[in-house]
PDB file of C-alpha atoms in Angstrom:
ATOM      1  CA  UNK A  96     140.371  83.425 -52.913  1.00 69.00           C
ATOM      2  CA  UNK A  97     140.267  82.727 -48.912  1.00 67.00           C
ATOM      3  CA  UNK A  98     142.675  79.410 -48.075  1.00 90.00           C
ATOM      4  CA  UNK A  99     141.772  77.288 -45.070  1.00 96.00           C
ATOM      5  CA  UNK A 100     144.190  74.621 -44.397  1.00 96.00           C
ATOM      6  CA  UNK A 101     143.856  72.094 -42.222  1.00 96.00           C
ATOM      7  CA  UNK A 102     146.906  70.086 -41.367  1.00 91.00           C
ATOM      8  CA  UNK A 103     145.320  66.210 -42.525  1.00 92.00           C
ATOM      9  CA  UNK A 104     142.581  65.325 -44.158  1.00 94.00           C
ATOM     10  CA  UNK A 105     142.586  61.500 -42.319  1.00 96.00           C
ATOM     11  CA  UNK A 106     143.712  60.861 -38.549  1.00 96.00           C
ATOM     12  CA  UNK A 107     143.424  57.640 -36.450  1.00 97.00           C
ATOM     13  CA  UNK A 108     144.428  57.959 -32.999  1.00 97.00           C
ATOM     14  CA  UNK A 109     144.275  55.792 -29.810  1.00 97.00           C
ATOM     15  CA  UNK A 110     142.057  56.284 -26.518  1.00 97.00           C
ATOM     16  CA  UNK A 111     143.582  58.465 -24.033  1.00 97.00           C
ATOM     17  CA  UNK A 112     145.885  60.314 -26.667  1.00 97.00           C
ATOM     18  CA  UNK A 113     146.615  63.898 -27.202  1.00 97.00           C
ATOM     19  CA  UNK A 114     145.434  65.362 -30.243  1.00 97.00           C
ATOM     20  CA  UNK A 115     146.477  68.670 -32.476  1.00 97.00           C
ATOM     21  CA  UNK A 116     144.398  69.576 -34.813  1.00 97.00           C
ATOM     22  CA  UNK A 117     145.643  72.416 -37.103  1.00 97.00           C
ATOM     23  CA  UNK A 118     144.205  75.022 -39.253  1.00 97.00           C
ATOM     24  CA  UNK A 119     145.827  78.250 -40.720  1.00 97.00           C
ATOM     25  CA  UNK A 120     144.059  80.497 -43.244  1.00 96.00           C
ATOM     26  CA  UNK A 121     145.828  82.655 -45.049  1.00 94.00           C
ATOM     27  CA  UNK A 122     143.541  86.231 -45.536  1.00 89.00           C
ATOM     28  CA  UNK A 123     143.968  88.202 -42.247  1.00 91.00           C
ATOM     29  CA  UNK A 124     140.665  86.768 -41.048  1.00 91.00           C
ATOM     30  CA  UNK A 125     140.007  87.892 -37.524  1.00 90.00           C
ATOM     31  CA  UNK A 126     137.625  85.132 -36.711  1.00 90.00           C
ATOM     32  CA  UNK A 127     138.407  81.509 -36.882  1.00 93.00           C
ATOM     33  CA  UNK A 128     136.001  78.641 -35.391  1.00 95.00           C
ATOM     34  CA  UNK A 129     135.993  74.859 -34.982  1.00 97.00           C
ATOM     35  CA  UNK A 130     133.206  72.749 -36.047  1.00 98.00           C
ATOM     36  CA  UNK A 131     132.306  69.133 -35.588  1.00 97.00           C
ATOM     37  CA  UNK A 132     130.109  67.375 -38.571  1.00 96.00           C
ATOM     38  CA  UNK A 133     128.254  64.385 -37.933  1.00 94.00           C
ATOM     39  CA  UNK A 134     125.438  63.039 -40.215  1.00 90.00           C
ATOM     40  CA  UNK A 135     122.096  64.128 -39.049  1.00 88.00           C
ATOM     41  CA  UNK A 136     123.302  66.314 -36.558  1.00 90.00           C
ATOM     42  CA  UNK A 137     124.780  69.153 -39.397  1.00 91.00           C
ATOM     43  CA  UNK A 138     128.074  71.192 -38.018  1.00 95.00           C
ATOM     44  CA  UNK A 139     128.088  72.110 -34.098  1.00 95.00           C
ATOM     45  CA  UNK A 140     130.241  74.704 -32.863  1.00 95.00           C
ATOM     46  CA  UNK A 141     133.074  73.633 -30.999  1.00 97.00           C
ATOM     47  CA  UNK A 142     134.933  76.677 -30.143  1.00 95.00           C
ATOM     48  CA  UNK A 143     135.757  80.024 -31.783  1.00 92.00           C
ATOM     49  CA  UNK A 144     138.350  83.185 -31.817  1.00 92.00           C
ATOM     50  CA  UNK A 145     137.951  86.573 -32.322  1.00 88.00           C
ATOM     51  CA  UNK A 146     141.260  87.701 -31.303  1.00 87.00           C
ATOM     52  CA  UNK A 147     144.900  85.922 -30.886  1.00 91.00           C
ATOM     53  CA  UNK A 148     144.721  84.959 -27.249  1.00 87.00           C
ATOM     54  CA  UNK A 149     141.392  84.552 -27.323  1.00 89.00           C
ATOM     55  CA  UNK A 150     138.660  82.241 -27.132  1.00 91.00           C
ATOM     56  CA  UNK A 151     135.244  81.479 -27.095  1.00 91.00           C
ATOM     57  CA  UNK A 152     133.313  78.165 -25.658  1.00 92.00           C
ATOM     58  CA  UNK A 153     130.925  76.942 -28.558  1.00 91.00           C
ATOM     59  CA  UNK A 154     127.952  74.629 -28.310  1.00 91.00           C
ATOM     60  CA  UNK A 155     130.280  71.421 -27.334  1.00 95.00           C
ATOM     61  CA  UNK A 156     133.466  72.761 -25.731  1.00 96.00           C
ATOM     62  CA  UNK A 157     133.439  69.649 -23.607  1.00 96.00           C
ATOM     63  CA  UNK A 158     136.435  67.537 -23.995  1.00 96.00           C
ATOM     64  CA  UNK A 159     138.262  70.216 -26.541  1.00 98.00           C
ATOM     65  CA  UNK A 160     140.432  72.921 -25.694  1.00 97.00           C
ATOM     66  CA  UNK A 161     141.928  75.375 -28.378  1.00 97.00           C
ATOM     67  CA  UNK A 162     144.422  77.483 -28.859  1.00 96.00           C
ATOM     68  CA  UNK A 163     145.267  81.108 -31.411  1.00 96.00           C
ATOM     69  CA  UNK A 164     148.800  82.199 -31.117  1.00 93.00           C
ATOM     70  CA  UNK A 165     149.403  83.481 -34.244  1.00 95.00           C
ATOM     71  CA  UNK A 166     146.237  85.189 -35.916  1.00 94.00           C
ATOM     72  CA  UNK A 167     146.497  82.656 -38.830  1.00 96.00           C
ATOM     73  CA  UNK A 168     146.648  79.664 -37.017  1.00 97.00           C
ATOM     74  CA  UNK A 169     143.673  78.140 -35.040  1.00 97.00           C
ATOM     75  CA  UNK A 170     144.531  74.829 -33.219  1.00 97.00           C
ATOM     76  CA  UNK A 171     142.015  72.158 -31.679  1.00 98.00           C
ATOM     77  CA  UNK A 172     143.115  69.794 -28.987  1.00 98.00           C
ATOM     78  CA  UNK A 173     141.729  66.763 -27.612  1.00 97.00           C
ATOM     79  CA  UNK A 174     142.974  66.353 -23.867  1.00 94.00           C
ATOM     80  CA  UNK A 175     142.321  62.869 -23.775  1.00 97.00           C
ATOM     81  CA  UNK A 176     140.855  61.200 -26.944  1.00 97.00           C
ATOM     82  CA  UNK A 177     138.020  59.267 -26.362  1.00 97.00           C
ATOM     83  CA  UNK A 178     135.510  56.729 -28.853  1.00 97.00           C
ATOM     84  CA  UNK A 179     133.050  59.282 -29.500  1.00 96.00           C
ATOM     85  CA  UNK A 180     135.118  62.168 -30.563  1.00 98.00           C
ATOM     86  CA  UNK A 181     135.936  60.100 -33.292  1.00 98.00           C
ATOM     87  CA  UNK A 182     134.191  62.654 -36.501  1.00 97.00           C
ATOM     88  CA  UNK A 183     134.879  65.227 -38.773  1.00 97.00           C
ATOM     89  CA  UNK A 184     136.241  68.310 -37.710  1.00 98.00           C
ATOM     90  CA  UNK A 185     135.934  71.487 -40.060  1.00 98.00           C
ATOM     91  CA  UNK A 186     137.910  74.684 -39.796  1.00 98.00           C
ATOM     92  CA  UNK A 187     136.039  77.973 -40.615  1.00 96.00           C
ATOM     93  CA  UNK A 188     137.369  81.951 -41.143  1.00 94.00           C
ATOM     94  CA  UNK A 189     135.827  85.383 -41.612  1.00 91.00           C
ATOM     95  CA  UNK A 190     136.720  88.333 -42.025  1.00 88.00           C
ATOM     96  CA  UNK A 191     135.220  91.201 -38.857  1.00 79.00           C
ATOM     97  CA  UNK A 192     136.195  90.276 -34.924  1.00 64.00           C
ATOM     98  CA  UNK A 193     133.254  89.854 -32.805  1.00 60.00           C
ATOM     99  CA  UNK A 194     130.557  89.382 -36.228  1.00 64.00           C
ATOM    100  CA  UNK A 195     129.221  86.077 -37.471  1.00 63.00           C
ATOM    101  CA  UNK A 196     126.915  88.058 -39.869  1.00 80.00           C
ATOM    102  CA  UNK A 197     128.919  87.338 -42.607  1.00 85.00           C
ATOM    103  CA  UNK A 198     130.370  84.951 -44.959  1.00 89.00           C
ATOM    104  CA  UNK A 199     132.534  81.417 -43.248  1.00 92.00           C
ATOM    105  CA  UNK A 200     134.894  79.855 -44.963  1.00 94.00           C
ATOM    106  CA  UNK A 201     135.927  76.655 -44.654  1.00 96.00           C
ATOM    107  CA  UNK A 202     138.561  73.964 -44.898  1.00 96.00           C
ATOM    108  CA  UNK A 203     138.925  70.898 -45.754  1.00 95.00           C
ATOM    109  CA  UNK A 204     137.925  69.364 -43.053  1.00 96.00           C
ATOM    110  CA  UNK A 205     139.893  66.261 -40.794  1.00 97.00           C
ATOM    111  CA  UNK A 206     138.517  63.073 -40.813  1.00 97.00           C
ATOM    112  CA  UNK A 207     139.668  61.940 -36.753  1.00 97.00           C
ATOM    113  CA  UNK A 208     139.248  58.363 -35.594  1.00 98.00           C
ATOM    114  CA  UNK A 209     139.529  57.147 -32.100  1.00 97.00           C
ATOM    115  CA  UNK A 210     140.628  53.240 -31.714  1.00 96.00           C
TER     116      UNK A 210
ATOM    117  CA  UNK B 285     117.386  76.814 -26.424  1.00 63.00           C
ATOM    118  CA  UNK B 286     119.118  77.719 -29.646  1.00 74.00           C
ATOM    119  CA  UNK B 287     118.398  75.487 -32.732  1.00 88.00           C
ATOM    120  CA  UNK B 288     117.847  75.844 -36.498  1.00 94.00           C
ATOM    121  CA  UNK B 289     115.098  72.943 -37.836  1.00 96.00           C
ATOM    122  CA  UNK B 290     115.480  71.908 -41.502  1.00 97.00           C
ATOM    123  CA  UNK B 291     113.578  69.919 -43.695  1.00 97.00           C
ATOM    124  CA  UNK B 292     113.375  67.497 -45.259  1.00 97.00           C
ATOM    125  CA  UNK B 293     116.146  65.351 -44.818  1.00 96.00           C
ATOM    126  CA  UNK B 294     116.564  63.949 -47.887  1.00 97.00           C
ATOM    127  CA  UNK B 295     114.987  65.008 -51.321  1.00 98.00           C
ATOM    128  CA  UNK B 296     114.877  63.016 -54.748  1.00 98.00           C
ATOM    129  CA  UNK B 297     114.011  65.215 -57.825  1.00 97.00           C
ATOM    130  CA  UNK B 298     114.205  64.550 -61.880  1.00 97.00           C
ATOM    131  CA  UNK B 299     116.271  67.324 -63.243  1.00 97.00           C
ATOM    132  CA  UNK B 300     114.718  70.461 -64.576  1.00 97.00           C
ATOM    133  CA  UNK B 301     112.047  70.013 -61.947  1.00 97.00           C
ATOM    134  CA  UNK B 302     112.287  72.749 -58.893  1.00 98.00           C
ATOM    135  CA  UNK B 303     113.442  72.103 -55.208  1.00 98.00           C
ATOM    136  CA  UNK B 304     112.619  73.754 -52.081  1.00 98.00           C
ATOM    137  CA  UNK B 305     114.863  73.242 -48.453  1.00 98.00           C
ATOM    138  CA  UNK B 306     112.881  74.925 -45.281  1.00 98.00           C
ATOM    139  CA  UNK B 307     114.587  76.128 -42.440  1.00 98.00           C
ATOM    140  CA  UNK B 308     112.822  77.268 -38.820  1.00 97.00           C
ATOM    141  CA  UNK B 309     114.322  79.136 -36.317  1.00 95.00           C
ATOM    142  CA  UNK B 310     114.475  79.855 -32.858  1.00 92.00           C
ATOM    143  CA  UNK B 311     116.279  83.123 -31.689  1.00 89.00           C
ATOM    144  CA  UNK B 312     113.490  86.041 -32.872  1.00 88.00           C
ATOM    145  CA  UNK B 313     116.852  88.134 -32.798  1.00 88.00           C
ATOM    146  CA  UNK B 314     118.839  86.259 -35.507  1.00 91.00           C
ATOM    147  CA  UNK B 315     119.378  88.832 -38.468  1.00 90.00           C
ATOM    148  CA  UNK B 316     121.768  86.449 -40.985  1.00 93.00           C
ATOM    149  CA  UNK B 317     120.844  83.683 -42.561  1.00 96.00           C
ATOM    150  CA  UNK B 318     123.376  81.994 -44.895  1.00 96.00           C
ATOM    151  CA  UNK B 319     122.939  78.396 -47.200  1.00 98.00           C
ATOM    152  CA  UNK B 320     125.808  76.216 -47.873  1.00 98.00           C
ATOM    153  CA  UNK B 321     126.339  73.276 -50.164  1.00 98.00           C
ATOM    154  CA  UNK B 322     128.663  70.327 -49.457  1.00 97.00           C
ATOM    155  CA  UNK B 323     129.526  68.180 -52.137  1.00 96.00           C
ATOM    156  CA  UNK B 324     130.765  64.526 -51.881  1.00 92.00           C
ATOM    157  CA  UNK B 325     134.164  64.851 -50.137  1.00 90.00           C
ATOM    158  CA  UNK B 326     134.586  68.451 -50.403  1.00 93.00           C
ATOM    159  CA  UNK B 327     133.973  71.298 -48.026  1.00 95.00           C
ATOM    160  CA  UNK B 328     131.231  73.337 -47.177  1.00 96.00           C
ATOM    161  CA  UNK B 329     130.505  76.687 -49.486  1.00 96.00           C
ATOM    162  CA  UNK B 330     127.857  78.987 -49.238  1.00 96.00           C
ATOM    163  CA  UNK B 331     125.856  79.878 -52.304  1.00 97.00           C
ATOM    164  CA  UNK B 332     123.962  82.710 -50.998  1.00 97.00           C
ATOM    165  CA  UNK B 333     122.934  84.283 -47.948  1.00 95.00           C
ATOM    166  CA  UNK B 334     120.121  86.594 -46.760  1.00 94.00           C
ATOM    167  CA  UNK B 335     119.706  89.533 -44.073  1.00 91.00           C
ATOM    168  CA  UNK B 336     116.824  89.946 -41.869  1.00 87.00           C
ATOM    169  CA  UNK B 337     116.195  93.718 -43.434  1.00 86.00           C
ATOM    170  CA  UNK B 338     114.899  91.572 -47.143  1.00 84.00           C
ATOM    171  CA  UNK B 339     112.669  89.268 -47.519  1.00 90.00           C
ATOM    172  CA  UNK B 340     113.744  87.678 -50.813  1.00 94.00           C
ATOM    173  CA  UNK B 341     116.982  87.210 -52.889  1.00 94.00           C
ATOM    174  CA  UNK B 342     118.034  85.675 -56.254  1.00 96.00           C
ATOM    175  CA  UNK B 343     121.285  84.764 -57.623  1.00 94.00           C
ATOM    176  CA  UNK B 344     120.695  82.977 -61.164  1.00 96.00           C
ATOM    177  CA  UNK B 345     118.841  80.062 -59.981  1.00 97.00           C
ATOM    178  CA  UNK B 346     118.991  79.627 -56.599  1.00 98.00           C
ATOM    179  CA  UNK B 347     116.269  82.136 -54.540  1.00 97.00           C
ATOM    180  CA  UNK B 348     115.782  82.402 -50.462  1.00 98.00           C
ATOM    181  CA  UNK B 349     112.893  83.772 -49.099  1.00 97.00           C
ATOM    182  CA  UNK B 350     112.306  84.641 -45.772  1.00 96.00           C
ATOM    183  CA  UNK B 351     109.644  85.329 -43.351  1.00 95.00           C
ATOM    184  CA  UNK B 352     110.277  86.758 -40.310  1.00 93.00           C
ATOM    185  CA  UNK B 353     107.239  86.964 -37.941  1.00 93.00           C
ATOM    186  CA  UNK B 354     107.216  83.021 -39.037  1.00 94.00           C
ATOM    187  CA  UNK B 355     110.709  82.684 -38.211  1.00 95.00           C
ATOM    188  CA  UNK B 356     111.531  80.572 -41.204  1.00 95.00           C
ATOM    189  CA  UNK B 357     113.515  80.573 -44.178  1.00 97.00           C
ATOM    190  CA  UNK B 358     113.488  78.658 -47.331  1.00 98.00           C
ATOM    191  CA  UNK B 359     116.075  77.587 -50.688  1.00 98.00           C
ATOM    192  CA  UNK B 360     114.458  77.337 -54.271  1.00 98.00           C
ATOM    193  CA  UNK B 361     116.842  75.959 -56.595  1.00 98.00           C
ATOM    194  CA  UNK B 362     114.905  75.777 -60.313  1.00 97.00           C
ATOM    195  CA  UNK B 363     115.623  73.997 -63.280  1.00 97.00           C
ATOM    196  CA  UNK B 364     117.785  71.529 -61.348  1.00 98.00           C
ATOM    197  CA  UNK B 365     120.710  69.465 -63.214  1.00 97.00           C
ATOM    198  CA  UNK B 366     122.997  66.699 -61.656  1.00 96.00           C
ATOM    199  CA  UNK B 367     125.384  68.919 -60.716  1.00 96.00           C
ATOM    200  CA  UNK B 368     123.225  70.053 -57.891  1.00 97.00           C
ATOM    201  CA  UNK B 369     123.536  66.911 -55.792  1.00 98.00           C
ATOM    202  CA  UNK B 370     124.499  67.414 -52.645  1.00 97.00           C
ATOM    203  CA  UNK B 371     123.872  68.359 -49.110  1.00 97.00           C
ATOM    204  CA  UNK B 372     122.409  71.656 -48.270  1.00 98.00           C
ATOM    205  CA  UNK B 373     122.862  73.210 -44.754  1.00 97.00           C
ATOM    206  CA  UNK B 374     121.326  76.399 -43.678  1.00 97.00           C
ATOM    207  CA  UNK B 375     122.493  78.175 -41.028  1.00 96.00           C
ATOM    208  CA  UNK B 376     121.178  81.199 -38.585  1.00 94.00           C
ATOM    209  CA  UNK B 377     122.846  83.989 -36.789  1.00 90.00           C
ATOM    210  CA  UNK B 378     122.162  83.831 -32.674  1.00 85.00           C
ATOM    211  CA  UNK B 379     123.986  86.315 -29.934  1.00 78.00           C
ATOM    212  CA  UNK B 380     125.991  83.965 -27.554  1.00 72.00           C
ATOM    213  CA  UNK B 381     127.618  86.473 -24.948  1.00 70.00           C
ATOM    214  CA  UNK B 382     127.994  89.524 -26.875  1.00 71.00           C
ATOM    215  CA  UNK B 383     129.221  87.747 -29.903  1.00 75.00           C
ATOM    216  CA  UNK B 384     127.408  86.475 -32.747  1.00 77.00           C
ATOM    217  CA  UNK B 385     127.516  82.570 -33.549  1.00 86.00           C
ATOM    218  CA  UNK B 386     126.227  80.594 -36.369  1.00 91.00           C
ATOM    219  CA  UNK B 387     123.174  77.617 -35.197  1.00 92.00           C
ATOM    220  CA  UNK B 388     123.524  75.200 -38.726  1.00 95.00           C
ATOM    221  CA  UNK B 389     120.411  72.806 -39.454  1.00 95.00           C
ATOM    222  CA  UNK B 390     120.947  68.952 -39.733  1.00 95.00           C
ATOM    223  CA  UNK B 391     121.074  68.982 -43.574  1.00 96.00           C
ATOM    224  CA  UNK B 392     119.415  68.022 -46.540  1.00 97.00           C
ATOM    225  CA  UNK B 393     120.770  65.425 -48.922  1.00 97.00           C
ATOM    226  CA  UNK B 394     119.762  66.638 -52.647  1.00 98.00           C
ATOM    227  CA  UNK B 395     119.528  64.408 -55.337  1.00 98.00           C
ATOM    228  CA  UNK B 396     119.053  65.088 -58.849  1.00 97.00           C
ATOM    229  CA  UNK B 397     118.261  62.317 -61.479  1.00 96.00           C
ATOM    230  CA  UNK B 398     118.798  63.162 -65.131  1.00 92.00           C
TER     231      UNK B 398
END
């Protein structure tokens, strides 16, 4: 069975602050995205990676950055944490580079609040 | 621009009685069409999915039906129990820059009353 891990499951952070957000999965999955869930609004696509290195602007890049050195781990940073980031973030895998016509899996999610 | 439309929001049913979640889309090109549940507190999973080349599919009792030249899609779960509850998203494939990305809908909070 596919494991997505993401590093917490609850986060409070302050205005201003850097944030990590991390997610490893543990099946060889080329593809690995960031989501954020907010009710009435479903998941929106943050970011993704097809490829170590390599990554893709989503629907609401703005304010995130990520990064993929390792092809298991997928990492989300806030530059500057701000009030309305404050949600929960879901980590995602499948299996073909380049293909989102096929089965996601996800984590956990993190539950990030912004003081 | 891109967007996936579901309905209804929320959805109260007695269990045993049937329940339907509809889904439009935008993107005429879109050729995947997966459904997810969420439980309370628990991630998302997806309970079946659908490609553009079939119109219908059935896993025990949970169907999706879809119609292309509509550009809509739709979940029948039958004989519901409590143990359905939750919230349903479905979710369409849309090209973004040679890659493929997943638009979900907003969600629809299922509840089952025995």
């Amino acid at each position: 069975d596919v494991k997505v891990t993401q590093s917490s499951r609850y986060l409070v952070k302050r205005t201003g602050e850097k944030v990590f957000l991390e997610c490893v999965q543990d099946m060889d999955h080329e593809n690995m995205f960031w989501y954020r869930q907010d009710p009435g609004l479903g998941l929106r696509l943050i970011y993704f990676s097809y490829d170590v290195k390599m990554k893709e602007k989503g629907d609401i890049p703005e304010g995130y950055s990520v990064s993929r050195e390792k092809k298991e781990r997928f990492s989300l940073i806030l530059e500057s944490a701000s009030t309305n980031q404050t949600s929960m973030y879901l980590c995602a895998s499948s299996l073909f580079a380049g293909d989102s016509n096929q089965p996601q899996h996800f984590g956990d999610g993190t539950r990030l609040s912004i003081l | 621009g891109e967007n996936v439309e579901q309905h209804p929001s929320t959805l109260s049913v007695q269990e045993g009685d049937s329940a339907v979640i509809k889904c439009t889309y935008s993107d005429s090109a879109s050729n995947y069409f997966p459904w997810y549940k969420q439980e309370l507190g628990k991630r998302p999973q997806l309970i079946i999915d659908i490609r553009s080349n079939v119109g219908e599919k059935k896993d025990q009792r949970i169907a999706v039906t879809l119609n292309k030249t509509a550009k809509h899609f739709s979940l029948h779960i039958t004989e519901t129990q409590p143990e359905d509850s939750a919230v349903y998203f479905c979710a369409a494939s849309m090209s973004s820059g040679g890659y493929n990305k997943l638009i979900f809908g907003a969600g629809t909070r299922l509840a089952v009353h025995p």
